[in-house]
mmCIF file of C-alpha atoms in Angstrom:
data_model
loop_
_atom_site.group_PDB
_atom_site.id
_atom_site.type_symbol
_atom_site.label_atom_id
_atom_site.label_comp_id
_atom_site.label_asym_id
_atom_site.label_seq_id
_atom_site.Cartn_x
_atom_site.Cartn_y
_atom_site.Cartn_z
ATOM 1 C CA MET N 26 65.665 76.485 104.302
ATOM 2 C CA ARG N 27 64.559 77.553 107.457
ATOM 3 C CA ARG N 28 60.587 77.970 107.968
ATOM 4 C CA LEU N 29 59.349 81.761 108.275
ATOM 5 C CA SER N 30 56.380 83.351 108.787
ATOM 6 C CA PHE N 31 54.882 86.301 109.540
ATOM 7 C CA GLY N 32 54.658 85.083 113.126
ATOM 8 C CA ALA N 33 58.918 85.905 112.727
ATOM 9 C CA ALA N 34 58.739 89.330 112.227
ATOM 10 C CA ILE N 35 56.330 89.985 114.943
ATOM 11 C CA ALA N 36 58.589 88.733 117.368
ATOM 12 C CA VAL N 37 61.338 91.436 116.645
ATOM 13 C CA THR N 38 58.898 94.257 116.045
ATOM 14 C CA ILE N 39 58.311 93.380 119.190
ATOM 15 C CA GLY N 40 62.235 92.410 120.206
ATOM 16 C CA LEU N 41 61.326 96.283 119.256
ATOM 17 C CA GLY N 42 59.932 97.477 121.304
ATOM 18 C CA VAL N 43 56.665 99.042 119.063
ATOM 19 C CA SER N 44 53.393 97.932 119.956
ATOM 20 C CA VAL N 45 51.597 94.547 117.947
ATOM 21 C CA SER N 46 47.967 94.959 119.155
ATOM 22 C CA LEU N 47 47.567 98.587 116.728
ATOM 23 C CA THR N 48 49.161 96.918 113.645
ATOM 24 C CA SER N 49 49.059 93.427 111.120
ATOM 25 C CA PRO N 50 51.344 91.108 110.774
ATOM 26 C CA PRO N 51 51.888 92.727 106.804
ATOM 27 C CA GLY N 52 51.733 96.043 108.882
ATOM 28 C CA LEU N 53 54.918 94.708 111.545
ATOM 29 C CA LEU N 54 57.159 93.911 108.089
ATOM 30 C CA SER N 55 57.016 97.041 106.216
ATOM 31 C CA PHE N 56 58.023 98.583 109.854
ATOM 32 C CA LEU N 57 60.624 96.188 109.469
ATOM 33 C CA ASP N 58 61.507 96.686 105.950
ATOM 34 C CA GLY N 59 61.103 100.151 106.203
ATOM 35 C CA ILE N 60 64.447 101.088 109.303
ATOM 36 C CA MET N 61 65.845 98.050 107.099
ATOM 37 C CA GLY N 62 66.063 100.504 103.930
ATOM 38 C CA GLY N 63 63.628 99.712 102.602
ATOM 39 C CA GLY N 64 62.344 103.016 101.806
ATOM 40 C CA ILE N 65 65.251 104.269 100.303
ATOM 41 C CA GLY N 66 64.671 104.862 96.634
ATOM 42 C CA ALA N 67 60.695 105.268 96.080
ATOM 43 C CA GLU N 68 58.319 107.389 97.808
ATOM 44 C CA LYS N 69 54.627 106.972 98.034
ATOM 45 C CA SER N 70 52.771 109.513 95.480
ATOM 46 C CA GLY N 71 49.448 109.068 96.604
ATOM 47 C CA SER N 72 48.037 107.737 99.188
ATOM 48 C CA GLY N 73 43.999 106.796 99.676
ATOM 49 C CA ILE N 74 42.348 108.110 96.309
ATOM 50 C CA PRO N 75 39.068 106.790 95.862
ATOM 51 C CA PHE N 76 37.903 105.442 92.253
ATOM 52 C CA GLY N 77 35.728 102.720 91.709
ATOM 53 C CA THR N 78 32.015 102.831 92.359
ATOM 54 C CA HIS N 79 31.908 101.622 96.003
ATOM 55 C CA GLY N 80 34.355 103.785 97.941
ATOM 56 C CA GLN N 81 37.335 102.298 97.294
ATOM 57 C CA LYS N 82 40.882 104.019 97.640
ATOM 58 C CA LEU N 83 44.204 103.221 96.345
ATOM 59 C CA ASP N 84 48.356 104.233 97.499
ATOM 60 C CA VAL N 85 50.624 104.922 94.509
ATOM 61 C CA TRP N 86 54.104 104.374 95.012
ATOM 62 C CA ARG N 87 57.425 105.345 92.698
ATOM 63 C CA PRO N 88 60.644 105.705 92.567
ATOM 64 C CA ALA N 89 62.046 108.367 94.150
ATOM 65 C CA ARG N 90 64.436 109.016 90.630
ATOM 66 C CA THR N 91 63.704 108.930 86.668
ATOM 67 C CA ASP N 92 65.575 109.995 83.995
ATOM 68 C CA GLY N 93 62.222 111.261 83.429
ATOM 69 C CA ARG N 94 60.849 108.005 80.656
ATOM 70 C CA PRO N 95 57.322 107.078 81.671
ATOM 71 C CA LEU N 96 57.796 104.505 83.719
ATOM 72 C CA PRO N 97 55.769 101.180 83.333
ATOM 73 C CA VAL N 98 52.767 100.718 86.440
ATOM 74 C CA LEU N 99 51.572 98.079 87.794
ATOM 75 C CA ILE N 100 49.028 97.062 89.739
ATOM 76 C CA PHE N 101 49.912 95.432 93.062
ATOM 77 C CA TRP N 102 46.296 93.132 94.757
ATOM 78 C CA TYR N 103 47.251 92.238 98.229
ATOM 79 C CA GLY N 104 46.412 88.560 99.545
ATOM 80 C CA GLY N 105 44.685 88.203 102.792
ATOM 81 C CA GLY N 106 41.654 85.361 102.192
ATOM 82 C CA TRP N 107 39.508 87.550 100.869
ATOM 83 C CA VAL N 108 38.168 88.617 104.650
ATOM 84 C CA LYS N 109 40.693 90.578 105.649
ATOM 85 C CA GLY N 110 43.701 92.575 104.121
ATOM 86 C CA SER N 111 44.686 96.842 103.921
ATOM 87 C CA ARG N 112 46.961 98.761 101.010
ATOM 88 C CA GLY N 113 48.471 100.500 103.882
ATOM 89 C CA ALA N 114 50.246 96.789 105.762
ATOM 90 C CA TYR N 115 51.724 96.204 101.936
ATOM 91 C CA ALA N 116 53.831 99.292 101.080
ATOM 92 C CA PHE N 117 57.412 96.844 101.623
ATOM 93 C CA ALA N 118 55.639 95.469 98.270
ATOM 94 C CA ALA N 119 55.105 98.408 96.203
ATOM 95 C CA ARG N 120 58.958 100.062 97.396
ATOM 96 C CA ALA N 121 59.500 96.884 96.505
ATOM 97 C CA PHE N 122 58.602 97.837 93.081
ATOM 98 C CA ALA N 123 59.006 100.786 93.257
ATOM 99 C CA ARG N 124 62.198 100.540 93.974
ATOM 100 C CA GLN N 125 63.088 98.666 90.348
ATOM 101 C CA GLY N 126 61.521 101.646 88.888
ATOM 102 C CA TYR N 127 57.195 100.698 88.435
ATOM 103 C CA LEU N 128 54.902 102.832 89.272
ATOM 104 C CA VAL N 129 53.147 100.989 91.981
ATOM 105 C CA VAL N 130 48.835 101.223 93.224
ATOM 106 C CA VAL N 131 48.244 98.694 95.958
ATOM 107 C CA PRO N 132 43.934 99.121 95.707
ATOM 108 C CA ASP N 133 42.006 98.087 98.505
ATOM 109 C CA TYR N 134 38.963 96.264 97.393
ATOM 110 C CA ARG N 135 35.976 94.991 98.900
ATOM 111 C CA LYS N 136 35.913 91.480 100.961
ATOM 112 C CA VAL N 137 34.016 88.511 102.865
ATOM 113 C CA PRO N 138 31.873 89.083 104.569
ATOM 114 C CA ASP N 139 30.552 92.317 103.394
ATOM 115 C CA VAL N 140 30.364 91.067 100.323
ATOM 116 C CA ARG N 141 30.842 87.925 97.716
ATOM 117 C CA PHE N 142 31.834 87.068 94.430
ATOM 118 C CA PRO N 143 32.227 88.735 92.011
ATOM 119 C CA ALA N 144 32.241 92.406 93.877
ATOM 120 C CA PHE N 145 35.728 91.543 94.707
ATOM 121 C CA LEU N 146 36.801 91.021 91.107
ATOM 122 C CA ILE N 147 34.831 94.766 89.476
ATOM 123 C CA ASP N 148 36.383 96.326 92.435
ATOM 124 C CA GLY N 149 39.862 95.408 90.956
ATOM 125 C CA ALA N 150 38.691 95.320 87.540
ATOM 126 C CA GLN N 151 37.685 99.481 88.762
ATOM 127 C CA ALA N 152 41.506 99.825 89.905
ATOM 128 C CA VAL N 153 42.956 98.015 86.137
ATOM 129 C CA ARG N 154 40.013 101.907 84.131
ATOM 130 C CA TRP N 155 41.431 104.606 87.158
ATOM 131 C CA THR N 156 45.682 103.217 86.890
ATOM 132 C CA ARG N 157 44.638 103.271 83.150
ATOM 133 C CA ASP N 158 43.375 107.244 83.196
ATOM 134 C CA HIS N 159 45.249 108.567 85.531
ATOM 135 C CA ALA N 160 48.880 106.628 86.127
ATOM 136 C CA ARG N 161 50.185 109.133 83.450
ATOM 137 C CA ASP N 162 49.654 112.262 85.615
ATOM 138 C CA PHE N 163 52.166 110.190 87.852
ATOM 139 C CA GLY N 164 54.467 109.777 85.534
ATOM 140 C CA GLY N 165 53.806 106.440 84.407
ATOM 141 C CA ASP N 166 52.774 104.160 80.474
ATOM 142 C CA PRO N 167 50.036 103.731 80.398
ATOM 143 C CA GLY N 168 50.143 101.370 76.950
ATOM 144 C CA ARG N 169 52.763 98.997 79.268
ATOM 145 C CA ILE N 170 50.165 98.148 83.024
ATOM 146 C CA ALA N 171 51.181 94.604 84.394
ATOM 147 C CA ILE N 172 49.253 93.300 86.912
ATOM 148 C CA ALA N 173 50.492 91.299 90.455
ATOM 149 C CA GLY N 174 49.086 89.719 93.903
ATOM 150 C CA HIS N 175 49.698 87.486 96.818
ATOM 151 C CA SER N 176 46.607 84.468 97.292
ATOM 152 C CA ALA N 177 43.436 85.778 96.665
ATOM 153 C CA GLY N 178 45.121 88.898 94.895
ATOM 154 C CA ALA N 179 46.825 86.977 92.424
ATOM 155 C CA TYR N 180 43.362 85.235 91.779
ATOM 156 C CA THR N 181 42.375 88.289 91.185
ATOM 157 C CA ALA N 182 45.630 89.088 89.146
ATOM 158 C CA ALA N 183 44.705 85.874 87.431
ATOM 159 C CA MET N 184 41.144 86.512 86.689
ATOM 160 C CA LEU N 185 41.004 89.934 85.097
ATOM 161 C CA ALA N 186 44.088 88.655 82.733
ATOM 162 C CA LEU N 187 42.290 85.649 81.413
ATOM 163 C CA ASP N 188 38.641 86.756 81.693
ATOM 164 C CA PRO N 189 37.669 89.449 79.435
ATOM 165 C CA GLU N 190 34.523 90.268 80.866
ATOM 166 C CA TRP N 191 35.758 92.219 84.092
ATOM 167 C CA LEU N 192 38.159 94.153 82.655
ATOM 168 C CA ARG N 193 34.818 95.720 79.848
ATOM 169 C CA GLY N 194 32.451 95.987 82.279
ATOM 170 C CA GLU N 195 34.769 98.914 82.413
ATOM 171 C CA GLY N 196 35.536 99.678 79.646
ATOM 172 C CA VAL N 197 39.063 98.383 79.237
ATOM 173 C CA ALA N 198 39.771 96.663 76.763
ATOM 174 C CA ALA N 199 41.961 93.469 76.946
ATOM 175 C CA GLY N 200 44.820 94.551 75.631
ATOM 176 C CA THR N 201 45.500 97.406 78.502
ATOM 177 C CA ILE N 202 46.712 93.912 80.456
ATOM 178 C CA LYS N 203 50.954 93.144 79.036
ATOM 179 C CA ALA N 204 51.207 90.517 81.492
ATOM 180 C CA ALA N 205 50.976 88.765 85.391
ATOM 181 C CA VAL N 206 52.558 87.575 87.816
ATOM 182 C CA GLY N 207 50.246 85.608 90.210
ATOM 183 C CA LEU N 208 52.387 85.046 93.405
ATOM 184 C CA CYS N 209 51.269 81.673 95.168
ATOM 185 C CA GLY N 210 46.823 81.891 94.067
ATOM 186 C CA PRO N 211 44.097 79.422 93.911
ATOM 187 C CA TYR N 212 43.729 78.705 89.766
ATOM 188 C CA ASP N 213 41.581 75.765 90.076
ATOM 189 C CA PHE N 214 40.288 74.926 93.746
ATOM 190 C CA TYR N 215 36.842 74.341 92.639
ATOM 191 C CA PRO N 216 34.699 71.559 94.340
ATOM 192 C CA PHE N 217 35.796 75.127 97.150
ATOM 193 C CA THR N 218 36.672 72.742 100.066
ATOM 194 C CA ALA N 219 38.330 75.473 102.275
ATOM 195 C CA LYS N 220 36.024 77.285 104.731
ATOM 196 C CA ARG N 221 37.420 81.080 102.665
ATOM 197 C CA ALA N 222 36.929 79.870 99.660
ATOM 198 C CA ILE N 223 33.249 78.512 100.191
ATOM 199 C CA ASP N 224 31.838 82.397 101.966
ATOM 200 C CA ALA N 225 33.627 84.021 99.141
ATOM 201 C CA MET N 226 32.095 82.033 96.039
ATOM 202 C CA LYS N 227 28.865 81.452 97.601
ATOM 203 C CA GLY N 228 25.609 82.887 95.705
ATOM 204 C CA ALA N 229 28.213 81.914 92.371
ATOM 205 C CA ARG N 230 25.943 80.983 90.035
ATOM 206 C CA ASP N 231 28.159 79.226 88.236
ATOM 207 C CA PRO N 232 30.209 77.135 90.620
ATOM 208 C CA GLN N 233 33.761 77.098 87.604
ATOM 209 C CA ALA N 234 33.113 80.878 86.432
ATOM 210 C CA THR N 235 35.092 81.282 89.237
ATOM 211 C CA GLN N 236 37.673 79.596 88.383
ATOM 212 C CA PRO N 237 40.489 81.025 86.003
ATOM 213 C CA ILE N 238 41.539 78.350 85.389
ATOM 214 C CA HIS N 239 38.439 78.007 83.490
ATOM 215 C CA PHE N 240 38.980 81.125 81.840
ATOM 216 C CA ALA N 241 42.863 79.424 79.759
ATOM 217 C CA ARG N 242 44.100 80.673 76.946
ATOM 218 C CA ALA N 243 46.171 81.020 74.040
ATOM 219 C CA ASP N 244 45.515 84.970 73.279
ATOM 220 C CA ALA N 245 45.765 85.659 77.279
ATOM 221 C CA PRO N 246 49.142 88.104 78.807
ATOM 222 C CA PRO N 247 52.161 86.947 79.734
ATOM 223 C CA MET N 248 51.753 85.082 83.420
ATOM 224 C CA LEU N 249 55.005 84.638 85.359
ATOM 225 C CA LEU N 250 52.572 81.647 88.640
ATOM 226 C CA VAL N 251 54.808 81.763 91.835
ATOM 227 C CA SER N 252 54.161 78.357 93.602
ATOM 228 C CA ALA N 253 55.928 77.406 97.425
ATOM 229 C CA GLY N 254 56.640 74.140 98.170
ATOM 230 C CA ASN N 255 55.918 73.722 102.094
ATOM 231 C CA ASP N 256 52.634 75.877 101.275
ATOM 232 C CA ALA N 257 49.714 74.265 103.243
ATOM 233 C CA ASP N 258 47.285 77.479 101.893
ATOM 234 C CA VAL N 259 47.303 77.598 98.338
ATOM 235 C CA GLY N 260 47.785 74.422 96.908
ATOM 236 C CA ALA N 261 50.673 73.877 94.379
ATOM 237 C CA HIS N 262 48.517 72.091 92.090
ATOM 238 C CA ASN N 263 47.167 75.327 91.331
ATOM 239 C CA ALA N 264 49.607 77.441 89.517
ATOM 240 C CA ASN N 265 50.757 73.787 88.202
ATOM 241 C CA ASN N 266 47.189 73.185 86.733
ATOM 242 C CA LEU N 267 47.292 76.223 84.649
ATOM 243 C CA THR N 268 50.614 76.287 83.971
ATOM 244 C CA THR N 269 49.518 73.249 81.952
ATOM 245 C CA ARG N 270 46.646 73.795 80.649
ATOM 246 C CA LEU N 271 48.132 77.502 79.561
ATOM 247 C CA ARG N 272 51.210 75.904 77.382
ATOM 248 C CA ALA N 273 48.513 72.694 75.774
ATOM 249 C CA LEU N 274 46.389 76.281 74.221
ATOM 250 C CA GLY N 275 49.667 78.121 73.364
ATOM 251 C CA GLY N 276 49.454 80.775 76.096
ATOM 252 C CA ARG N 277 52.552 81.770 77.352
ATOM 253 C CA VAL N 278 53.415 81.502 80.593
ATOM 254 C CA ALA N 279 56.674 80.824 82.610
ATOM 255 C CA HIS N 280 56.160 78.512 86.114
ATOM 256 C CA ILE N 281 58.939 79.399 89.439
ATOM 257 C CA ASP N 282 58.034 76.587 92.279
ATOM 258 C CA TYR N 283 60.218 77.337 95.133
ATOM 259 C CA PRO N 284 60.409 74.578 97.867
ATOM 260 C CA GLY N 285 61.653 75.631 100.908
ATOM 261 C CA LEU N 286 59.265 78.392 100.734
ATOM 262 C CA SER N 287 55.252 78.499 102.808
ATOM 263 C CA HIS N 288 52.756 80.135 101.619
ATOM 264 C CA GLU N 289 53.302 83.498 103.632
ATOM 265 C CA ASN N 290 57.332 83.076 103.149
ATOM 266 C CA VAL N 291 56.446 83.988 98.855
ATOM 267 C CA VAL N 292 55.187 87.526 99.877
ATOM 268 C CA MET N 293 58.300 88.254 103.015
ATOM 269 C CA ALA N 294 60.410 87.563 100.284
ATOM 270 C CA VAL N 295 59.396 90.634 97.859
ATOM 271 C CA SER N 296 61.135 92.412 101.707
ATOM 272 C CA VAL N 297 64.350 94.174 102.677
ATOM 273 C CA PRO N 298 64.464 92.177 105.688
ATOM 274 C CA PHE N 299 63.546 88.582 103.690
ATOM 275 C CA ARG N 300 64.736 89.214 100.731
ATOM 276 C CA SER N 301 67.933 86.382 101.094
ATOM 277 C CA LYS N 302 65.300 83.582 101.373
ATOM 278 C CA ALA N 303 64.245 83.464 98.083
ATOM 279 C CA PRO N 304 64.725 85.181 94.803
ATOM 280 C CA VAL N 305 61.005 86.610 94.135
ATOM 281 C CA LEU N 306 61.480 89.712 94.071
ATOM 282 C CA ALA N 307 64.804 90.049 90.607
ATOM 283 C CA ASP N 308 61.877 86.823 88.908
ATOM 284 C CA SER N 309 59.106 88.783 89.163
ATOM 285 C CA VAL N 310 60.540 91.660 87.358
ATOM 286 C CA ARG N 311 63.182 89.477 85.094
ATOM 287 C CA PHE N 312 59.547 88.645 83.643
ATOM 288 C CA LEU N 313 57.946 91.722 84.244
ATOM 289 C CA ARG N 314 60.702 93.133 82.429
ATOM 290 C CA GLU N 315 61.144 90.575 78.994
ATOM 291 C CA ASN N 316 57.938 90.657 78.402
ATOM 292 C CA MET N 317 57.052 94.926 78.510
ATOM 293 C CA ALA N 318 60.593 95.898 77.531
ATOM 294 C CA ARG N 319 59.283 97.850 74.118
ATOM 295 C CA PRO N 320 58.517 101.504 74.090
ATOM 296 C CA ALA N 321 55.692 103.630 75.145
ATOM 297 C CA SER N 322 52.538 103.342 73.409
ATOM 298 C CA LYS N 323 49.263 104.518 73.012
ATOM 299 C CA GLU N 324 47.084 103.452 75.512
ATOM 300 C CA PRO N 325 43.786 100.837 74.496
ATOM 301 C CA ARG N 326 40.832 102.386 75.477
#
């Protein structure tokens, strides 16, 4: 399978006469996704909504048409090595899941060097609390909330799914999360060797407490861990090791590896321009449907 990169999206966008100096590669991909039909069937129903206690904001997306029944909810955190990224640039991912019938919440979070661990987890937990409290306002079912993310965003999703401390700190019951999807996330990366990990986790009193694998437990929500065979940024051992640990404990976990993809390719495959490269969206949606297929219920408090 041919390797793709965000650079490919940039090249195509340049060919279309769009300036690349004012936006990010994911933002360019969202632009391409939009002009290739990615926005058909999805709508943004909330933009720049404040949440939490540190000036965070989030966007809300939903299907353009529904049957009136409450929608399952997905919170999606983007990647960027804990140092970059924005909710608006990942509209392509939000639209993709919204078109599949989900109310999608895309939160921003504080980043290095302004903050270190665990600030981005606190922001993540506050996004879950906001979603629990407000999903119904946008047609969502607060009794069916799943979480997902790519790269550093997958780290947040895994930590919130496995370590109940973060949700508990925001007054959210661990059972609020029904399923989690991690796309090329770091789950077992101590001792720290990459500069971004060193910077992000600097000052943690117990480095092991930064590791999702340290909190693996049998009663965690079902997890789908996705890895990429050509991932030079986050090694596939992260998903392999966490999968092995969860299975040994009796946890519910699925692992999918895409041998021909790179770290960036996995999230790019969610978009319309690159969706034919791998069934990342279809596999993720199938997993979510299998693990959230129950009627709406009163949300846990």
